[in-house]
XYZ file of C-alpha atoms in Angstrom:
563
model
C 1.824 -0.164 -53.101
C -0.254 2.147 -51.563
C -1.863 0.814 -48.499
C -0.045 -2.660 -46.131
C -2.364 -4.603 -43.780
C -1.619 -7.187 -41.254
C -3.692 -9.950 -39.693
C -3.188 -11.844 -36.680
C -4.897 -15.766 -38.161
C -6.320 -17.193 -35.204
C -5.808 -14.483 -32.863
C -6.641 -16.331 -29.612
C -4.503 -18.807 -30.453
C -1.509 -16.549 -31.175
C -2.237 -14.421 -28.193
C -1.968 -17.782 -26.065
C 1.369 -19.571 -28.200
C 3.464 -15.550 -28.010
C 3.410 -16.426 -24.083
C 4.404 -19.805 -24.977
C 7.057 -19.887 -27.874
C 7.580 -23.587 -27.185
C 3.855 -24.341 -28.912
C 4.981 -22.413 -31.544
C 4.405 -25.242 -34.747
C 2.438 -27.252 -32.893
C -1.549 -27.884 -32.646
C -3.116 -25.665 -29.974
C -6.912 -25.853 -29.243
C -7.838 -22.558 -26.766
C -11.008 -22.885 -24.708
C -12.948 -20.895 -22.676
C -11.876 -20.551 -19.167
C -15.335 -20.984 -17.648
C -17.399 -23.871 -17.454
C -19.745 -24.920 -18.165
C -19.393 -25.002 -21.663
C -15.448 -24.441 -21.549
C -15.814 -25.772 -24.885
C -13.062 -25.321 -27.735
C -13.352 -21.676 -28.724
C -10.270 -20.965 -31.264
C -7.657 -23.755 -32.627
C -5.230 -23.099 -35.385
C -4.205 -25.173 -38.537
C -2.773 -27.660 -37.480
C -4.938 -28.696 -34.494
C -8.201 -29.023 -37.338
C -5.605 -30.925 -39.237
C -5.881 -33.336 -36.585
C -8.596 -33.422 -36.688
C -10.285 -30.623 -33.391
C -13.176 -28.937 -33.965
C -14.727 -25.114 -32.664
C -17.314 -26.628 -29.952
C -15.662 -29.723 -29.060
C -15.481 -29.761 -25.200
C -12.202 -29.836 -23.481
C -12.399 -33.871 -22.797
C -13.301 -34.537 -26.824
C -10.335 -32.515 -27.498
C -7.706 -33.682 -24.402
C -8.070 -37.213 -26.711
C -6.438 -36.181 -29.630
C -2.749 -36.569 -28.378
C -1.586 -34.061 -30.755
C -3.464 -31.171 -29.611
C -2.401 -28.731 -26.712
C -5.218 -27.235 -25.014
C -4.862 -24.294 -23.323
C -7.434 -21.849 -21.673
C -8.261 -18.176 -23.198
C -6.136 -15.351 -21.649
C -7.593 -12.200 -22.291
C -4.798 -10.457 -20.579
C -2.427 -12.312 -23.591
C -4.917 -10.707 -26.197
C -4.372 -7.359 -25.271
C -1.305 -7.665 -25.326
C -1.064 -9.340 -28.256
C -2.839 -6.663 -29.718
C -0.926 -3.584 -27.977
C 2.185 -5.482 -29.843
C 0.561 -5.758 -33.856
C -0.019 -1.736 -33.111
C 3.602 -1.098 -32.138
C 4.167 -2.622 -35.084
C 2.233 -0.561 -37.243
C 3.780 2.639 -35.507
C 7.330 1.371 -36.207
C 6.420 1.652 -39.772
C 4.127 4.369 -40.354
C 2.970 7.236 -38.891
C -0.372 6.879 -40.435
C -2.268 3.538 -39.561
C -6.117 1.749 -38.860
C -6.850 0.217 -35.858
C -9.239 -2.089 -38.017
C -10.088 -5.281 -35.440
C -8.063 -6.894 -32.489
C -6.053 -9.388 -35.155
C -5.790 -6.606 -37.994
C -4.066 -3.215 -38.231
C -3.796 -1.352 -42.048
C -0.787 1.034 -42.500
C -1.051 4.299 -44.957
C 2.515 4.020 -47.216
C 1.772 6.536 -49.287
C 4.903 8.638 -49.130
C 7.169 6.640 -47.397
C 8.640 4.902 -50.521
C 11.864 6.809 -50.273
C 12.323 5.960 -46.613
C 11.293 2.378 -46.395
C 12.054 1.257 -49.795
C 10.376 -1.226 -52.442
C 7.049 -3.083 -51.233
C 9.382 -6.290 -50.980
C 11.706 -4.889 -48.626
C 8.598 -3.189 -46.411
C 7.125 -6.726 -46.331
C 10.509 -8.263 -45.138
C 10.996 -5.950 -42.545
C 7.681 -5.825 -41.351
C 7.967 -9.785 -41.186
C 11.035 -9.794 -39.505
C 9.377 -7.209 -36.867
C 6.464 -9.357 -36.253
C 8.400 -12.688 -35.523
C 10.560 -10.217 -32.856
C 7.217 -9.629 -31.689
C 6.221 -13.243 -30.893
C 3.383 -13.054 -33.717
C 2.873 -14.314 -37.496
C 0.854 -11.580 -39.270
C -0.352 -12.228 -42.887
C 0.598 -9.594 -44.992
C -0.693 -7.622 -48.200
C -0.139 -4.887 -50.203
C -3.005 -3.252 -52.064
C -3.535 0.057 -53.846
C -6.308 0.368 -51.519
C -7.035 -0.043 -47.323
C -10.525 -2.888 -47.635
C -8.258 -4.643 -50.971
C -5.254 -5.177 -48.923
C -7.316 -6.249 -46.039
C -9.721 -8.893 -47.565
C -6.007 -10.069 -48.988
C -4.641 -10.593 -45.559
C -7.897 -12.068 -44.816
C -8.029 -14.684 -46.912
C -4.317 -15.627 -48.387
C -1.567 -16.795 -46.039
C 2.228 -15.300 -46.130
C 2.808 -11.861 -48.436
C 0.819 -11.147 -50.974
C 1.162 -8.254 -53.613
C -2.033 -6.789 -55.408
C -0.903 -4.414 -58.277
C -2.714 -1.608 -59.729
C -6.180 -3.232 -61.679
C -5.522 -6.262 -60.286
C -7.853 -6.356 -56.910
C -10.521 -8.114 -59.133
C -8.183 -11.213 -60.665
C -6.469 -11.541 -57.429
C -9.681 -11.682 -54.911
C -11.566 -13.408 -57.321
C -10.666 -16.828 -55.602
C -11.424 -15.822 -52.175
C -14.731 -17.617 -50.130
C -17.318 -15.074 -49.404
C -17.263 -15.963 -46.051
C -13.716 -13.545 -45.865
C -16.490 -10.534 -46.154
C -17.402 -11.224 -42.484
C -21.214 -11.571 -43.558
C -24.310 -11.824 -41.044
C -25.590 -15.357 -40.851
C -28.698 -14.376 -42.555
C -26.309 -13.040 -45.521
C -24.666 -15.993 -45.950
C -28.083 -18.290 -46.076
C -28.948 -16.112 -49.008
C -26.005 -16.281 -50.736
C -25.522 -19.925 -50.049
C -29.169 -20.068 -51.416
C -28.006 -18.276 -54.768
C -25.395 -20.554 -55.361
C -22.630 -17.508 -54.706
C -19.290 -19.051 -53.093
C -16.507 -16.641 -54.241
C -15.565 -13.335 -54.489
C -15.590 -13.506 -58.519
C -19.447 -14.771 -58.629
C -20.220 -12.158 -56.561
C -18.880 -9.746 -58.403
C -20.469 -11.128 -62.014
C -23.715 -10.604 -60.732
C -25.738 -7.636 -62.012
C -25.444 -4.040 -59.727
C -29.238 -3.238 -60.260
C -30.683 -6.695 -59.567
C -28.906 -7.547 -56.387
C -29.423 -3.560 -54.859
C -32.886 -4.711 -55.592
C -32.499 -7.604 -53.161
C -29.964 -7.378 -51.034
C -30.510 -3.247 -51.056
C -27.258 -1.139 -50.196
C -25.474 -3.772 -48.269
C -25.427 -6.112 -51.264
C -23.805 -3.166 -52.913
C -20.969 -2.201 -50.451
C -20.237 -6.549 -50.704
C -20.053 -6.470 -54.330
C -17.378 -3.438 -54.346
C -15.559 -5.007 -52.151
C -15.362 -8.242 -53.828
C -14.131 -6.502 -56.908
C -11.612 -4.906 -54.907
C -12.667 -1.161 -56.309
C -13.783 0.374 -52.521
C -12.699 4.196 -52.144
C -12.490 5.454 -48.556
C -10.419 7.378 -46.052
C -8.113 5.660 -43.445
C -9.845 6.001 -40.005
C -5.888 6.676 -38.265
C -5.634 5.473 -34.753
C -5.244 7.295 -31.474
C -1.457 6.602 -30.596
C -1.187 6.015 -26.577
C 2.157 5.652 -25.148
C 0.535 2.004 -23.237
C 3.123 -0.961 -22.856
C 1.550 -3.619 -21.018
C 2.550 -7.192 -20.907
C 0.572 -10.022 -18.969
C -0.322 -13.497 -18.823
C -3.021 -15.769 -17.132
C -1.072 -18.624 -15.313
C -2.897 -22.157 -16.135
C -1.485 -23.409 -12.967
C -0.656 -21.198 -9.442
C 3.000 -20.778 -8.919
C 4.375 -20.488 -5.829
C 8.470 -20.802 -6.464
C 10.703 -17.788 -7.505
C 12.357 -19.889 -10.310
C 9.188 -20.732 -12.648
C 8.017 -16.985 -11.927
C 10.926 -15.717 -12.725
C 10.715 -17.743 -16.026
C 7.376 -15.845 -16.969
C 8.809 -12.484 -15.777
C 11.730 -12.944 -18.271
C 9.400 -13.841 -21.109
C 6.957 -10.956 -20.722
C 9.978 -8.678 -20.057
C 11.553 -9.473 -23.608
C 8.005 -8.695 -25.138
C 7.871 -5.797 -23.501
C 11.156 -3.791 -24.316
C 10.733 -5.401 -28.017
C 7.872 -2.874 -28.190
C 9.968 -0.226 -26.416
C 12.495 -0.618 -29.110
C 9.831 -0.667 -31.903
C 8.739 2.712 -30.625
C 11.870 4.187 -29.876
C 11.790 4.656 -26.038
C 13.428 2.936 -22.769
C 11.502 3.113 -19.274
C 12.163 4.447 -15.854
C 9.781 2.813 -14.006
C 8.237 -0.761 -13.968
C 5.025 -1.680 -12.159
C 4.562 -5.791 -11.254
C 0.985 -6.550 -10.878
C 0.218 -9.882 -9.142
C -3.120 -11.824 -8.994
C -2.699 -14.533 -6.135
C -4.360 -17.175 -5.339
C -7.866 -16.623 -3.135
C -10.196 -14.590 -5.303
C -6.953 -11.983 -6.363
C -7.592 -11.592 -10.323
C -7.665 -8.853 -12.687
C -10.536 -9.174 -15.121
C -10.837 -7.155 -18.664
C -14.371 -5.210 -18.655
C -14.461 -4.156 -22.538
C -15.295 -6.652 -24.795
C -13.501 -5.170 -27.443
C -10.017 -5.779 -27.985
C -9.025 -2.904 -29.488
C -10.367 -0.908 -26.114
C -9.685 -2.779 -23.517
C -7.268 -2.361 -20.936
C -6.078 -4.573 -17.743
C -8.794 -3.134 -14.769
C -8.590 -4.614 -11.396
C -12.043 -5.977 -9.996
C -13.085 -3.640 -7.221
C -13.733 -6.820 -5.407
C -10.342 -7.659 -5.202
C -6.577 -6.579 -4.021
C -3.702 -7.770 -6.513
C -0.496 -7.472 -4.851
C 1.628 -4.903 -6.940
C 5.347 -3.323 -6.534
C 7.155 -0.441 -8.403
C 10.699 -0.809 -9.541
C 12.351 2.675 -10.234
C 15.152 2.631 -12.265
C 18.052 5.877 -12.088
C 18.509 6.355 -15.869
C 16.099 4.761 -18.787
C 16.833 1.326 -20.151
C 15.515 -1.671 -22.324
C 17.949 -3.991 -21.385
C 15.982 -6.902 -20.325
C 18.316 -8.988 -18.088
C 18.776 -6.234 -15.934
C 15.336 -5.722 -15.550
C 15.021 -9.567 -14.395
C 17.728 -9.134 -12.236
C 16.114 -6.255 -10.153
C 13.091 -7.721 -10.487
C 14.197 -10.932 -9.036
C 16.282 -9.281 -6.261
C 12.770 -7.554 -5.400
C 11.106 -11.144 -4.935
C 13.819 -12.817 -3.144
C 13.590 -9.766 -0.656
C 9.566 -9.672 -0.692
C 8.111 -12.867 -1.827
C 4.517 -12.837 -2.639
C 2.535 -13.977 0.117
C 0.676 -16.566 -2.331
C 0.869 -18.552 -5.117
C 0.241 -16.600 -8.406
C -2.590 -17.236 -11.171
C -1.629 -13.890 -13.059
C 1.663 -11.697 -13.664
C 1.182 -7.858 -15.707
C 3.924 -5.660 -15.775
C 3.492 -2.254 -17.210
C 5.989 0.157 -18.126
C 6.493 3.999 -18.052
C 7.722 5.098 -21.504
C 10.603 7.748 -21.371
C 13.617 9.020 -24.136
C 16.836 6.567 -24.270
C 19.837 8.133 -22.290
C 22.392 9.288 -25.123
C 26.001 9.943 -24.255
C 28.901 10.550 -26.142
C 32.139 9.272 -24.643
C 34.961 11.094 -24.504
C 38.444 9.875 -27.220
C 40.770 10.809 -24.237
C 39.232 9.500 -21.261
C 38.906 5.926 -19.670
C 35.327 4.328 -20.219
C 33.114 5.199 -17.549
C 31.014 2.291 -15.536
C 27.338 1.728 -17.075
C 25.428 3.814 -15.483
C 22.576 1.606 -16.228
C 24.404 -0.954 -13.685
C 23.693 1.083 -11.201
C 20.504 0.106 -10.303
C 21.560 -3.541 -10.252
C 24.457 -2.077 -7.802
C 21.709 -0.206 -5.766
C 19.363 -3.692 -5.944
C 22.446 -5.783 -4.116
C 23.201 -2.989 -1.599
C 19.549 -3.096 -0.531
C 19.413 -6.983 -0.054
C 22.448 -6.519 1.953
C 21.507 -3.245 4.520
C 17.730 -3.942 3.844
C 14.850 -1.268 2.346
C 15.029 2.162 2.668
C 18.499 2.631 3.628
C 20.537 3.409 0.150
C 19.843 6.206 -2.066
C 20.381 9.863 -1.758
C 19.777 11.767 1.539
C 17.456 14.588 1.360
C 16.786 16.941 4.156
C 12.658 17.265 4.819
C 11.026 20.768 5.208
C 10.667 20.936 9.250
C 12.243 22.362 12.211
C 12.511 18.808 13.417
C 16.555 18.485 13.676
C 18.586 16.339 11.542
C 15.448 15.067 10.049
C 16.033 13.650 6.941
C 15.023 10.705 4.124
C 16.431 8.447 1.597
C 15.515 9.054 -1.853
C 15.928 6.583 -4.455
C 18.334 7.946 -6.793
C 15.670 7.828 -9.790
C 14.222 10.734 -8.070
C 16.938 12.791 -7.589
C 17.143 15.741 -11.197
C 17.204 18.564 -12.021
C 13.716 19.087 -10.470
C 14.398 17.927 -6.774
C 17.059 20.780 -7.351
C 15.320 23.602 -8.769
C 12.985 23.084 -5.679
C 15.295 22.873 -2.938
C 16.626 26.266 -4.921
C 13.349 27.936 -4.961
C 12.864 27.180 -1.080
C 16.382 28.438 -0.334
C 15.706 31.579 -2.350
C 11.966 32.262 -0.437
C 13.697 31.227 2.306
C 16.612 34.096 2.363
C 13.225 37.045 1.013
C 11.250 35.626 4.045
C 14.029 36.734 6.870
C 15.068 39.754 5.116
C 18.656 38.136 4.470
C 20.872 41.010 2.856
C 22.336 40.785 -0.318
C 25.414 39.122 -1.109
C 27.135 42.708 -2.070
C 26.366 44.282 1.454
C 29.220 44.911 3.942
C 27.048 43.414 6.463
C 26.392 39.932 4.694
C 30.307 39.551 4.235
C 31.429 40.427 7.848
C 29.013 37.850 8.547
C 30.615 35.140 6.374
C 34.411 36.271 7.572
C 32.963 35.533 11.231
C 31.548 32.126 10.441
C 35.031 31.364 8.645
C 37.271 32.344 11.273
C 34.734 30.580 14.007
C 36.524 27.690 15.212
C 33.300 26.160 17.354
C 32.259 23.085 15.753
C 29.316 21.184 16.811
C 29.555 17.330 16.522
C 26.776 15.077 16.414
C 26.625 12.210 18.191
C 24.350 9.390 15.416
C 22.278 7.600 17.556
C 22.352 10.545 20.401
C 24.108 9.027 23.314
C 21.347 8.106 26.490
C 21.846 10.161 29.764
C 21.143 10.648 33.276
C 20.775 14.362 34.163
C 20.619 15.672 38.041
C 18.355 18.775 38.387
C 18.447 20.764 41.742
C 15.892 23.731 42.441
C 15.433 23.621 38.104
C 19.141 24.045 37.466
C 21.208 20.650 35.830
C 24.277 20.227 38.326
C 25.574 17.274 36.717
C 25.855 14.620 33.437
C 26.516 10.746 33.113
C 26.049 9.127 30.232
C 28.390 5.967 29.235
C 31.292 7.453 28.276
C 31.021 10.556 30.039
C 30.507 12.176 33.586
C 30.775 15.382 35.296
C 29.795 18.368 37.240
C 27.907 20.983 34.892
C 29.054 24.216 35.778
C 27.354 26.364 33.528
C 23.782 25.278 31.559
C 21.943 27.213 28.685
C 18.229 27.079 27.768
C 15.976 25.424 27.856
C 14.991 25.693 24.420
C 11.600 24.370 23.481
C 10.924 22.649 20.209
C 7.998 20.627 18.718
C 6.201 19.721 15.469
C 4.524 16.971 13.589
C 1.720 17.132 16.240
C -0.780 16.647 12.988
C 0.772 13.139 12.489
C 1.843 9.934 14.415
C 5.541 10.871 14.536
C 5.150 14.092 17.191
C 8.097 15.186 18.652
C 8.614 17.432 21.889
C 11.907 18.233 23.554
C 13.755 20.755 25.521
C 17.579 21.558 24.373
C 20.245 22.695 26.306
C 23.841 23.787 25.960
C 26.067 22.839 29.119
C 29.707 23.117 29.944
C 30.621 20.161 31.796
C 33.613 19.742 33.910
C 34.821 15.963 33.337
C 38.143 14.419 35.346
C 40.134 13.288 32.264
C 41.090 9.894 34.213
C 37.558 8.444 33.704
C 36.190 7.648 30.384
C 36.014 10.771 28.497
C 35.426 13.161 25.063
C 38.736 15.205 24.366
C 38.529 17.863 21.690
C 41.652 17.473 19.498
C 42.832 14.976 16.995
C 43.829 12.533 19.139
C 41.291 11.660 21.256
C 37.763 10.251 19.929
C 34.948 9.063 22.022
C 35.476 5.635 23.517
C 39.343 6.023 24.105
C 40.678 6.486 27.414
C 42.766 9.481 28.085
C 45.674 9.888 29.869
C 45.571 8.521 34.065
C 45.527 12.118 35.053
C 43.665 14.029 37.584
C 43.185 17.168 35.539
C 39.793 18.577 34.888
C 38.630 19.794 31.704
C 35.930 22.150 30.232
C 33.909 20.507 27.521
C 30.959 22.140 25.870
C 27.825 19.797 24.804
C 24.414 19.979 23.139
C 21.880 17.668 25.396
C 18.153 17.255 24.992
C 15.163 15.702 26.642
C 12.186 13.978 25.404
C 9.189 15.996 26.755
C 6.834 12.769 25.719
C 8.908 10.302 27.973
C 11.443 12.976 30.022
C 14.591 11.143 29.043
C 17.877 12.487 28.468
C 20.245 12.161 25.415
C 23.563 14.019 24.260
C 23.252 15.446 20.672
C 26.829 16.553 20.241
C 29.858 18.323 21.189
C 31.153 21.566 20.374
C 34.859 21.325 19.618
């Protein structure tokens, strides 16, 4: 078998009952979301067994007791449709992006790797119900044979070589997707199936029905030649759903986040990649909804209507995984933290594809933790010491001092390195710093080595009063220190970030202090720490500190002591 195609029966439907499995079996009638008509636009089998109808309205149809009516999501047929194409990919390189509900896959080749056309169409069947879909299947030695097949015959069907014409004989014309005008004719002629179409004779019907009648009458002998149009193959995964009702609890959401999570990292796994990085789209309730622009399936993607503001969040993850509890997990510590500020009509979650993390673990050694865990770890240790205060700290490019940020551990690689190594490098060219061979540069680090001045810095700095006589500081209190200064460096005048709302201006200075070690004091030496009162003696020491002040509101703080 040359050529495989699969078609989605009743594509609305399916699109609707894969966000749904518990409809799965059951009669579903899908109608269009807007009224007026919101009349019935798709049902499947068993819902016209019992008797629904395409253009019933939604009350004709809420009567038959059997039948569950459910609006159309577009969002669910996109997705729907991004699924059947992973699919395809996961078998076959080479593959047409034919219609929204049908996809046909180029085998020619691929015998050796995927087997017999028995075992193709088991695995491919297998895929599909992973997938949350039920995909006719056929095998043809040619792409329009094997699709009319899918088209018109239900479960697998295998079309040998010279056997498109038996085998499509028995099909209704109406599998040809004809115009309406076509089908009046035909209907006039008395033509119903594939095989009277192709009895009747080539010169006569050109004659009438010109080329089109043709191109209908090759196909219904199953004998059309022509190339595979291959699809584009975008790295999209995309997974939403249109609520029928606003939801406005954690629990039920988190119920639709775990469904459209398992959709989604079945597709990762069909394509062979994990993600890094989630993005959670909300539409809430008030005029908040995403609407699809294309009409076509097969092009559209979820746009955001300029008129409106979906709440959305990014979950970044520190090494790639498809796990899909632990996506929930995170995901749910996220919303217990930030709850949406209204109920919800529509959830989309899209995710950034990236390669699987492969290790190989060591015979000798203990096993190490999952490092996949420890973003769930990270998650908890948030919820505990709240949002921006776990990760990685990272020093920012300014003179401000000690000014640094938290970055999320996804973020930290081999990058973020090779950066702060550039800098470093332009950094050491810029002030002519010698090389590392020069006699100079290693007196220098022998100095620093044997340097026993240490400064220590006070996080938050400690608040302080500061006397100042004729512009000289003659003495320090703050709350666990106070003295006589007796010898004052600087001032030493620093600003920045004047371009932004966070400007800072201060004036440093270093002071020897002269503190009476009966009172509350700081003691250089192991023993003594800040807070601990010394020893009830009247002798005065000599401590060295680092104190600022705030040019913007002229108060006084103590950075640190030099020990």
């Amino acid at each position: 078998m040359k050529f495989a195609c699969l078609y989605l029966a009743d594509f609305p439907v399916q699109a609707v009952v894969r966000g749904e499995p518990e409809l799965h079996g059951r009669a579903v009638a899908v109608v269009e979301p807007e009224p007026p008509p919101c009349r019935v636009f798709a049902l499947n089998e068993a819902a016209r067994t019992a008797g629904a109808e395409t253009g019933m309205s939604r009350v004709e149809v809420a009567l038959l007791q059997e039948v569950e009516v459910r609006r159309r999501s577009p969002a669910a047929e996109v997705s729907a449709h991004a699924a059947l194409l992973d699919l395809a990919r996961s078998f076959s390189p080479r593959f047409e992006d034919a219609a929204a509900d049908t996809v046909v896959l180029d085998l020619r080749g691929l015998k050796t790797l995927l087997g017999s056309a028995a075992k193709v169409a088991d695995g491919l069947a297998a895929r599909a119900r992973e997938l949350g879909i039920d995909a006719n299947l056929a095998f043809a030695p040619n792409p329009d044979a094997a699709r009319l097949a899918a088209r018109g015959f239900a479960g697998i069907t295998l079309i040998g070589e010279d056997e498109e014409a038996d085998r499509l004989g028995g099909l209704p014309v109406e599998v040809l997707d004809l115009s309406l005008e076509m089908q009046e004719t035909l209907a006039r002629w008395g033509i119903h199936t594939f095989r009277a179409l192709a009895a009747l004779p080539a010169a006569e019907l050109s004659e009438r029905l010109g080329q089109e009648g043709v191109r209908l009458q090759t196909l219904a002998r199953g004998g059309a030649l022509r190339a595979l149009v291959p699809a584009e193959e975008p790295l999209h995964f995309e997974e939403a759903m249109d609520l029928e009702y606003p939801v406005a609890e954690i629990e039920p959401l988190a119920f639709i986040l775990g469904r459209l999570l398992n959709q989604l990292c079945v597709r990762l796994t069909a394509r062979g990649r994990a993600t890094q990085e989630l993005r959670l789209a909300l539409a809430l309730e008030g005029g908040h909804e995403d609407r699809i622009r294309n009409p076509e399936i097969r092009s559209q993607k979820l746009e955001t209507n300029p008129k409106s503001n979906p709440e959305s969040r990014t979950l970044r993850l520190p090494v790639p995984t498809r796990d899909s509890k632990l996506l929930l997990k995170l995901w749910l510590f996220d919303l217990e933290a930030r709850p949406p500020s209204a109920p919800v009509l529509k959830v989309a979650i899209t995710a950034e594809p990236a390669r699987p993390r492969v290790a190989q673990g060591d015979l000798f050694l203990p096993r190490a933790p999952d490092p996949q865990k420890l973003g769930l770890s990270l998650a908890r240790l948030k919820g505990v010491v709240g949002e921006g205060k776990t990760g990685s700290p990272e020093l920012l490019d300014t003179n401000r001092p000690d000014a640094f940020r938290m970055q999320s551990f996804a973020e930290v690689g081999n990058t973020a390195f090779e950066s702060r190594k550039s800098k470093a490098a332009s950094r050491n060219s810029k002030f002519g710093r010698p090389e590392t061979g020069s006699h100079d540069f290693r007196s220098a680090i022998c100095d620093l080595r044997t340097s026993k001045l240490t400064l220590r810095l006070f996080r938050p700095p400690l608040a302080a009063r500061v006397e100042v006589r004729d512009g000289r500081l003659v003495r320090l209190e703050s709350r666990h220190l106070r003295g006589r200064v007796v010898w004052a460096s600087g001032p030493w005048h620093t600003s920045g970030d004047w371009w932004t709302g966070r400007q800072w201006d201060c004036e440093e200075w270093d002071v020897e202090v002269s503190v009476v070690s009966g009172q509350w004091s700081v003691v250089s030496g192991s023993r003594s720490i800040l807070g601990i009162e010394s020893r009830k003696s009247r002798v005065k020491r000599i401590h060295l500190y680092r104190i600022y002040r705030d040019l913007r509101d002229g108060l006084w703080f103590v950075s640190g002591l030099y020990d």
